[in-house]
PDB file of C-alpha atoms in Angstrom:
ATOM      1  CA  GLY A   1     -25.293 -13.857  11.577  1.00 65.00           C
ATOM      2  CA  THR A   2     -22.753 -10.632  10.966  1.00 66.00           C
ATOM      3  CA  PRO A   3     -20.334 -11.392   8.122  1.00 67.00           C
ATOM      4  CA  VAL A   4     -16.608 -12.201   8.291  1.00 70.00           C
ATOM      5  CA  VAL A   5     -14.320 -10.968   6.212  1.00 69.00           C
ATOM      6  CA  ASP A   6     -11.043 -13.592   6.471  1.00 76.00           C
ATOM      7  CA  SER A   7      -7.460 -12.220   4.708  1.00 83.00           C
ATOM      8  CA  ILE A   8      -8.875 -10.966   2.206  1.00 85.00           C
ATOM      9  CA  ARG A   9      -7.150  -9.836  -1.048  1.00 92.00           C
ATOM     10  CA  ILE A  10      -8.204  -8.533  -3.760  1.00 92.00           C
ATOM     11  CA  GLU A  11      -5.522  -7.113  -6.236  1.00 95.00           C
ATOM     12  CA  ASN A  12      -4.596  -6.038  -9.819  1.00 95.00           C
ATOM     13  CA  ASN A  13      -8.642  -5.045 -11.219  1.00 93.00           C
ATOM     14  CA  ASN A  14     -10.290  -2.554 -12.982  1.00 92.00           C
ATOM     15  CA  PHE A  15     -13.778  -0.751 -12.052  1.00 90.00           C
ATOM     16  CA  GLY A  16     -15.633   1.211 -13.687  1.00 85.00           C
ATOM     17  CA  ASP A  17     -15.723   2.087 -17.614  1.00 77.00           C
ATOM     18  CA  GLY A  18     -14.075   6.006 -17.780  1.00 71.00           C
ATOM     19  CA  THR A  19     -16.722   7.022 -19.476  1.00 71.00           C
ATOM     20  CA  THR A  20     -20.039   7.118 -17.573  1.00 71.00           C
ATOM     21  CA  THR A  21     -20.149   6.678 -13.500  1.00 69.00           C
ATOM     22  CA  THR A  22     -21.131   3.965 -11.960  1.00 73.00           C
ATOM     23  CA  GLY A  23     -21.797   2.134  -8.595  1.00 77.00           C
ATOM     24  CA  SER A  24     -20.576   2.223  -5.703  1.00 82.00           C
ATOM     25  CA  ALA A  25     -16.898  -0.893  -5.916  1.00 85.00           C
ATOM     26  CA  ILE A  26     -15.562  -1.654  -2.724  1.00 82.00           C
ATOM     27  CA  ILE A  27     -18.485  -1.629  -0.183  1.00 78.00           C
ATOM     28  CA  PHE A  28     -17.245  -3.817   3.214  1.00 73.00           C
ATOM     29  CA  GLY A  29     -20.628  -4.198   6.739  1.00 67.00           C
ATOM     30  CA  SER A  30     -23.288  -1.083   4.723  1.00 56.00           C
ATOM     31  CA  PRO A  31     -25.141  -1.289   6.885  1.00 51.00           C
ATOM     32  CA  ASP A  32     -24.342  -3.583   8.815  1.00 54.00           C
ATOM     33  CA  SER A  33     -21.994  -4.350  11.193  1.00 60.00           C
ATOM     34  CA  CYS A  34     -19.323  -6.760  10.067  1.00 65.00           C
ATOM     35  CA  THR A  35     -16.302  -8.315  11.165  1.00 70.00           C
ATOM     36  CA  TYR A  36     -13.015  -8.347   9.579  1.00 70.00           C
ATOM     37  CA  THR A  37      -9.543  -9.794   9.830  1.00 75.00           C
ATOM     38  CA  ASN A  38      -6.358  -9.220   7.449  1.00 82.00           C
ATOM     39  CA  VAL A  39      -7.687  -7.157   4.201  1.00 85.00           C
ATOM     40  CA  ASN A  40      -5.880  -6.120   1.654  1.00 91.00           C
ATOM     41  CA  LEU A  41      -6.738  -4.210  -1.094  1.00 93.00           C
ATOM     42  CA  SER A  42      -4.116  -2.926  -3.514  1.00 96.00           C
ATOM     43  CA  HIS A  43      -2.858  -2.036  -6.768  1.00 96.00           C
ATOM     44  CA  ASN A  44      -6.610  -1.530  -8.025  1.00 95.00           C
ATOM     45  CA  HIS A  45      -7.442   1.372 -10.937  1.00 93.00           C
ATOM     46  CA  TYR A  46     -11.059   2.923 -10.134  1.00 91.00           C
ATOM     47  CA  TYR A  47     -12.671   5.148 -12.981  1.00 87.00           C
ATOM     48  CA  LEU A  48     -16.252   7.681 -11.862  1.00 83.00           C
ATOM     49  CA  VAL A  49     -17.252   4.647  -9.438  1.00 84.00           C
ATOM     50  CA  ASN A  50     -19.660   6.532  -6.713  1.00 81.00           C
ATOM     51  CA  TYR A  51     -17.517   5.022  -4.268  1.00 83.00           C
ATOM     52  CA  GLY A  52     -13.842   3.541  -4.572  1.00 88.00           C
ATOM     53  CA  ILE A  53     -13.450   1.764  -0.461  1.00 88.00           C
ATOM     54  CA  LYS A  54     -15.988   1.992   1.840  1.00 84.00           C
ATOM     55  CA  LEU A  55     -15.123   0.055   4.948  1.00 81.00           C
ATOM     56  CA  GLY A  56     -17.934  -0.803   7.738  1.00 72.00           C
ATOM     57  CA  SER A  57     -20.357   1.647   8.147  1.00 53.00           C
ATOM     58  CA  GLY A  58     -21.210   0.826  11.218  1.00 48.00           C
ATOM     59  CA  SER A  59     -18.768  -0.474  13.398  1.00 50.00           C
ATOM     60  CA  LEU A  60     -15.632  -2.728  12.478  1.00 56.00           C
ATOM     61  CA  LEU A  61     -14.627  -5.434  14.639  1.00 56.00           C
ATOM     62  CA  GLY A  62     -11.974  -8.551  14.670  1.00 60.00           C
ATOM     63  CA  SER A  63      -9.196  -8.431  14.843  1.00 66.00           C
ATOM     64  CA  GLY A  64      -5.865  -8.395  11.709  1.00 77.00           C
ATOM     65  CA  TYR A  65      -5.145  -5.362  10.126  1.00 84.00           C
ATOM     66  CA  VAL A  66      -6.695  -2.940   7.046  1.00 86.00           C
ATOM     67  CA  SER A  67      -3.937  -2.545   4.219  1.00 92.00           C
ATOM     68  CA  ILE A  68      -4.981  -0.037   1.337  1.00 95.00           C
ATOM     69  CA  SER A  69      -1.687   0.993  -0.884  1.00 97.00           C
ATOM     70  CA  ASP A  70      -1.221   1.538  -4.738  1.00 97.00           C
ATOM     71  CA  GLU A  71      -4.834   2.503  -5.423  1.00 96.00           C
ATOM     72  CA  HIS A  72      -5.188   4.839  -8.659  1.00 95.00           C
ATOM     73  CA  PHE A  73      -9.414   6.704  -8.055  1.00 91.00           C
ATOM     74  CA  TRP A  74     -10.278   9.588 -11.248  1.00 86.00           C
ATOM     75  CA  HIS A  75     -12.991  11.051 -10.187  1.00 79.00           C
ATOM     76  CA  GLY A  76     -15.373   9.824  -7.921  1.00 77.00           C
ATOM     77  CA  ARG A  77     -18.392  10.656  -6.840  1.00 75.00           C
ATOM     78  CA  GLY A  78     -18.173  10.568  -2.898  1.00 79.00           C
ATOM     79  CA  ASP A  79     -15.463   9.228  -0.690  1.00 86.00           C
ATOM     80  CA  SER A  80     -12.379   7.556  -2.536  1.00 90.00           C
ATOM     81  CA  ILE A  81     -11.011   5.623   0.808  1.00 91.00           C
ATOM     82  CA  GLU A  82     -14.087   6.011   3.728  1.00 88.00           C
ATOM     83  CA  ILE A  83     -13.072   3.702   7.015  1.00 85.00           C
ATOM     84  CA  ASN A  84     -15.735   4.000   9.019  1.00 78.00           C
ATOM     85  CA  THR A  85     -15.889   2.579  12.766  1.00 69.00           C
ATOM     86  CA  HIS A  86     -15.863   2.695  16.356  1.00 63.00           C
ATOM     87  CA  ASN A  87     -14.381  -0.214  17.557  1.00 62.00           C
ATOM     88  CA  LEU A  88     -11.566  -0.955  15.806  1.00 63.00           C
ATOM     89  CA  VAL A  89      -8.107  -2.399  17.349  1.00 67.00           C
ATOM     90  CA  PHE A  90      -6.247  -3.614  14.672  1.00 75.00           C
ATOM     91  CA  PRO A  91      -3.924  -0.963  12.889  1.00 85.00           C
ATOM     92  CA  VAL A  92      -4.636   0.877   8.870  1.00 89.00           C
ATOM     93  CA  SER A  93      -2.508   1.396   6.478  1.00 93.00           C
ATOM     94  CA  VAL A  94      -3.170   3.963   3.739  1.00 96.00           C
ATOM     95  CA  ILE A  95      -0.147   4.100   1.953  1.00 97.00           C
ATOM     96  CA  GLY A  96       1.133   5.546  -1.351  1.00 97.00           C
ATOM     97  CA  ASN A  97      -2.291   5.968  -2.889  1.00 97.00           C
ATOM     98  CA  THR A  98      -3.190   7.921  -5.740  1.00 95.00           C
ATOM     99  CA  ILE A  99      -6.532  10.169  -5.915  1.00 91.00           C
ATOM    100  CA  ASP A 100      -7.386  12.989  -8.719  1.00 88.00           C
ATOM    101  CA  ASN A 101     -10.606  14.455  -8.942  1.00 79.00           C
ATOM    102  CA  SER A 102      -8.582  17.372 -11.047  1.00 72.00           C
ATOM    103  CA  SER A 103     -10.714  19.304 -13.393  1.00 64.00           C
ATOM    104  CA  SER A 104      -7.461  19.305 -15.304  1.00 61.00           C
ATOM    105  CA  THR A 105      -8.439  15.427 -16.490  1.00 57.00           C
ATOM    106  CA  ASN A 106     -11.485  15.257 -15.735  1.00 57.00           C
ATOM    107  CA  PRO A 107     -13.752  13.538 -18.876  1.00 55.00           C
ATOM    108  CA  ILE A 108     -17.352  13.794 -17.740  1.00 55.00           C
ATOM    109  CA  SER A 109     -17.298  17.213 -15.214  1.00 53.00           C
ATOM    110  CA  PRO A 110     -15.030  18.984 -13.841  1.00 49.00           C
ATOM    111  CA  SER A 111     -15.528  19.186  -9.797  1.00 51.00           C
ATOM    112  CA  ASN A 112     -17.970  16.384  -9.400  1.00 56.00           C
ATOM    113  CA  ASN A 113     -16.180  15.109  -6.434  1.00 58.00           C
ATOM    114  CA  ASN A 114     -18.855  15.246  -3.645  1.00 68.00           C
ATOM    115  CA  GLY A 115     -16.766  13.144  -0.605  1.00 76.00           C
ATOM    116  CA  TYR A 116     -14.077  12.960   1.013  1.00 82.00           C
ATOM    117  CA  CYS A 117     -10.662  11.558  -0.941  1.00 87.00           C
ATOM    118  CA  ILE A 118      -9.126   9.768   1.886  1.00 91.00           C
ATOM    119  CA  GLY A 119     -11.493   9.652   5.393  1.00 88.00           C
ATOM    120  CA  MET A 120     -11.356   7.577   8.395  1.00 86.00           C
ATOM    121  CA  ASN A 121     -13.720   7.583  11.504  1.00 81.00           C
ATOM    122  CA  GLY A 122     -12.487   5.791  14.721  1.00 74.00           C
ATOM    123  CA  GLY A 123      -9.616   3.685  13.452  1.00 76.00           C
ATOM    124  CA  GLN A 124      -6.758   2.971  15.414  1.00 79.00           C
ATOM    125  CA  ASP A 125      -2.970   3.059  14.966  1.00 87.00           C
ATOM    126  CA  VAL A 126      -3.923   4.588  11.592  1.00 89.00           C
ATOM    127  CA  THR A 127      -1.247   5.571   9.742  1.00 94.00           C
ATOM    128  CA  ILE A 128      -1.714   7.987   6.314  1.00 94.00           C
ATOM    129  CA  VAL A 129       1.294   8.685   4.395  1.00 96.00           C
ATOM    130  CA  GLY A 130       2.255   9.265   1.050  1.00 97.00           C
ATOM    131  CA  ASN A 131      -0.581   9.987  -0.574  1.00 96.00           C
ATOM    132  CA  ILE A 132      -0.978  12.278  -3.484  1.00 94.00           C
ATOM    133  CA  ILE A 133      -4.322  13.833  -3.230  1.00 89.00           C
ATOM    134  CA  LYS A 134      -5.824  16.333  -6.862  1.00 85.00           C
ATOM    135  CA  GLY A 135      -8.841  18.170  -6.623  1.00 78.00           C
ATOM    136  CA  CYS A 136     -11.183  17.608  -3.503  1.00 76.00           C
ATOM    137  CA  ASN A 137     -14.920  19.556  -3.318  1.00 73.00           C
ATOM    138  CA  LEU A 138     -14.610  18.383   0.992  1.00 75.00           C
ATOM    139  CA  GLU A 139     -11.457  17.530   2.913  1.00 79.00           C
ATOM    140  CA  ALA A 140      -8.678  16.445   1.377  1.00 83.00           C
ATOM    141  CA  MET A 141      -8.553  13.992   4.351  1.00 86.00           C
ATOM    142  CA  SER A 142     -10.809  13.422   7.430  1.00 84.00           C
ATOM    143  CA  ILE A 143     -10.124  12.369  10.199  1.00 84.00           C
ATOM    144  CA  GLN A 144     -12.742  11.720  12.753  1.00 79.00           C
ATOM    145  CA  GLY A 145     -14.286  10.081  15.812  1.00 73.00           C
ATOM    146  CA  THR A 146     -12.954   8.740  18.371  1.00 73.00           C
ATOM    147  CA  SER A 147      -9.676   7.802  15.740  1.00 77.00           C
ATOM    148  CA  VAL A 148      -6.388   6.941  18.475  1.00 80.00           C
ATOM    149  CA  ASN A 149      -2.150   6.985  17.420  1.00 87.00           C
ATOM    150  CA  VAL A 150      -2.909   8.333  13.662  1.00 88.00           C
ATOM    151  CA  LEU A 151       0.217   9.568  10.869  1.00 92.00           C
ATOM    152  CA  VAL A 152      -0.512  11.727   8.777  1.00 91.00           C
ATOM    153  CA  ALA A 153       3.186  12.403   6.604  1.00 94.00           C
ATOM    154  CA  SER A 154       4.144  12.959   3.796  1.00 95.00           C
ATOM    155  CA  ASN A 155       1.354  13.847   1.870  1.00 93.00           C
ATOM    156  CA  GLU A 156       1.216  16.023  -1.574  1.00 92.00           C
ATOM    157  CA  ILE A 157      -2.215  17.692  -1.234  1.00 88.00           C
ATOM    158  CA  THR A 158      -3.206  19.935  -3.852  1.00 83.00           C
ATOM    159  CA  GLN A 159      -6.252  21.940  -5.929  1.00 65.00           C
ATOM    160  CA  SER A 160      -8.268  21.245  -2.273  1.00 60.00           C
ATOM    161  CA  VAL A 161     -11.819  23.682  -3.658  1.00 58.00           C
ATOM    162  CA  ASP A 162     -12.814  23.024   0.040  1.00 54.00           C
ATOM    163  CA  ALA A 163     -10.878  25.898   2.582  1.00 47.00           C
ATOM    164  CA  GLU A 164      -9.841  22.243   4.761  1.00 56.00           C
ATOM    165  CA  CYS A 165      -7.241  19.946   3.752  1.00 59.00           C
ATOM    166  CA  PHE A 166      -8.020  18.605   6.929  1.00 59.00           C
ATOM    167  CA  ARG A 167     -10.900  17.905   9.549  1.00 59.00           C
ATOM    168  CA  PHE A 168      -9.754  16.465  12.844  1.00 58.00           C
ATOM    169  CA  PRO A 169     -12.136  15.515  15.813  1.00 54.00           C
ATOM    170  CA  GLY A 170     -13.467  18.167  17.836  1.00 47.00           C
ATOM    171  CA  THR A 171     -12.829  20.964  14.642  1.00 42.00           C
ATOM    172  CA  GLN A 172     -16.061  21.962  12.409  1.00 41.00           C
ATOM    173  CA  ALA A 173     -16.219  22.845   8.223  1.00 42.00           C
ATOM    174  CA  GLY A 174     -16.193  26.262   7.785  1.00 37.00           C
TER     175      GLY A 174
END
């Protein structure tokens, strides 16, 4: 059957040791669909991980909310925060996170990030506010698919390698 993630909190953890690139840190629903209710991720630290947070590479279903706040990412190889869904019917908040892929602080290799810093595909009632983003090779924020009622405000984005800081539905890179 479909896996269920119900009222989960992941807080105050360190993923990766900062000296070598490690696997992905938190993945829900990949490759299968998963049912989510009330997912809280906060105050975690991610050092040189392939993917930081990846929720549902298929469809996210259920009711409740997803809250990703006060997370700190250093030099991920893929997406730092990626939420992929086509049926999400509850609020998602991505607030007050720090993503630093800048070459000046990268201990392994400058510009090794090959993912989005924040990606949202198909969300409803999405809030992306107060995030600090440095040094993305792809879009700093990618809002795609059928995302509805999206607020992007008060984010600080610097050193984006790609010509785009944002990609919104119906647009292409370049």
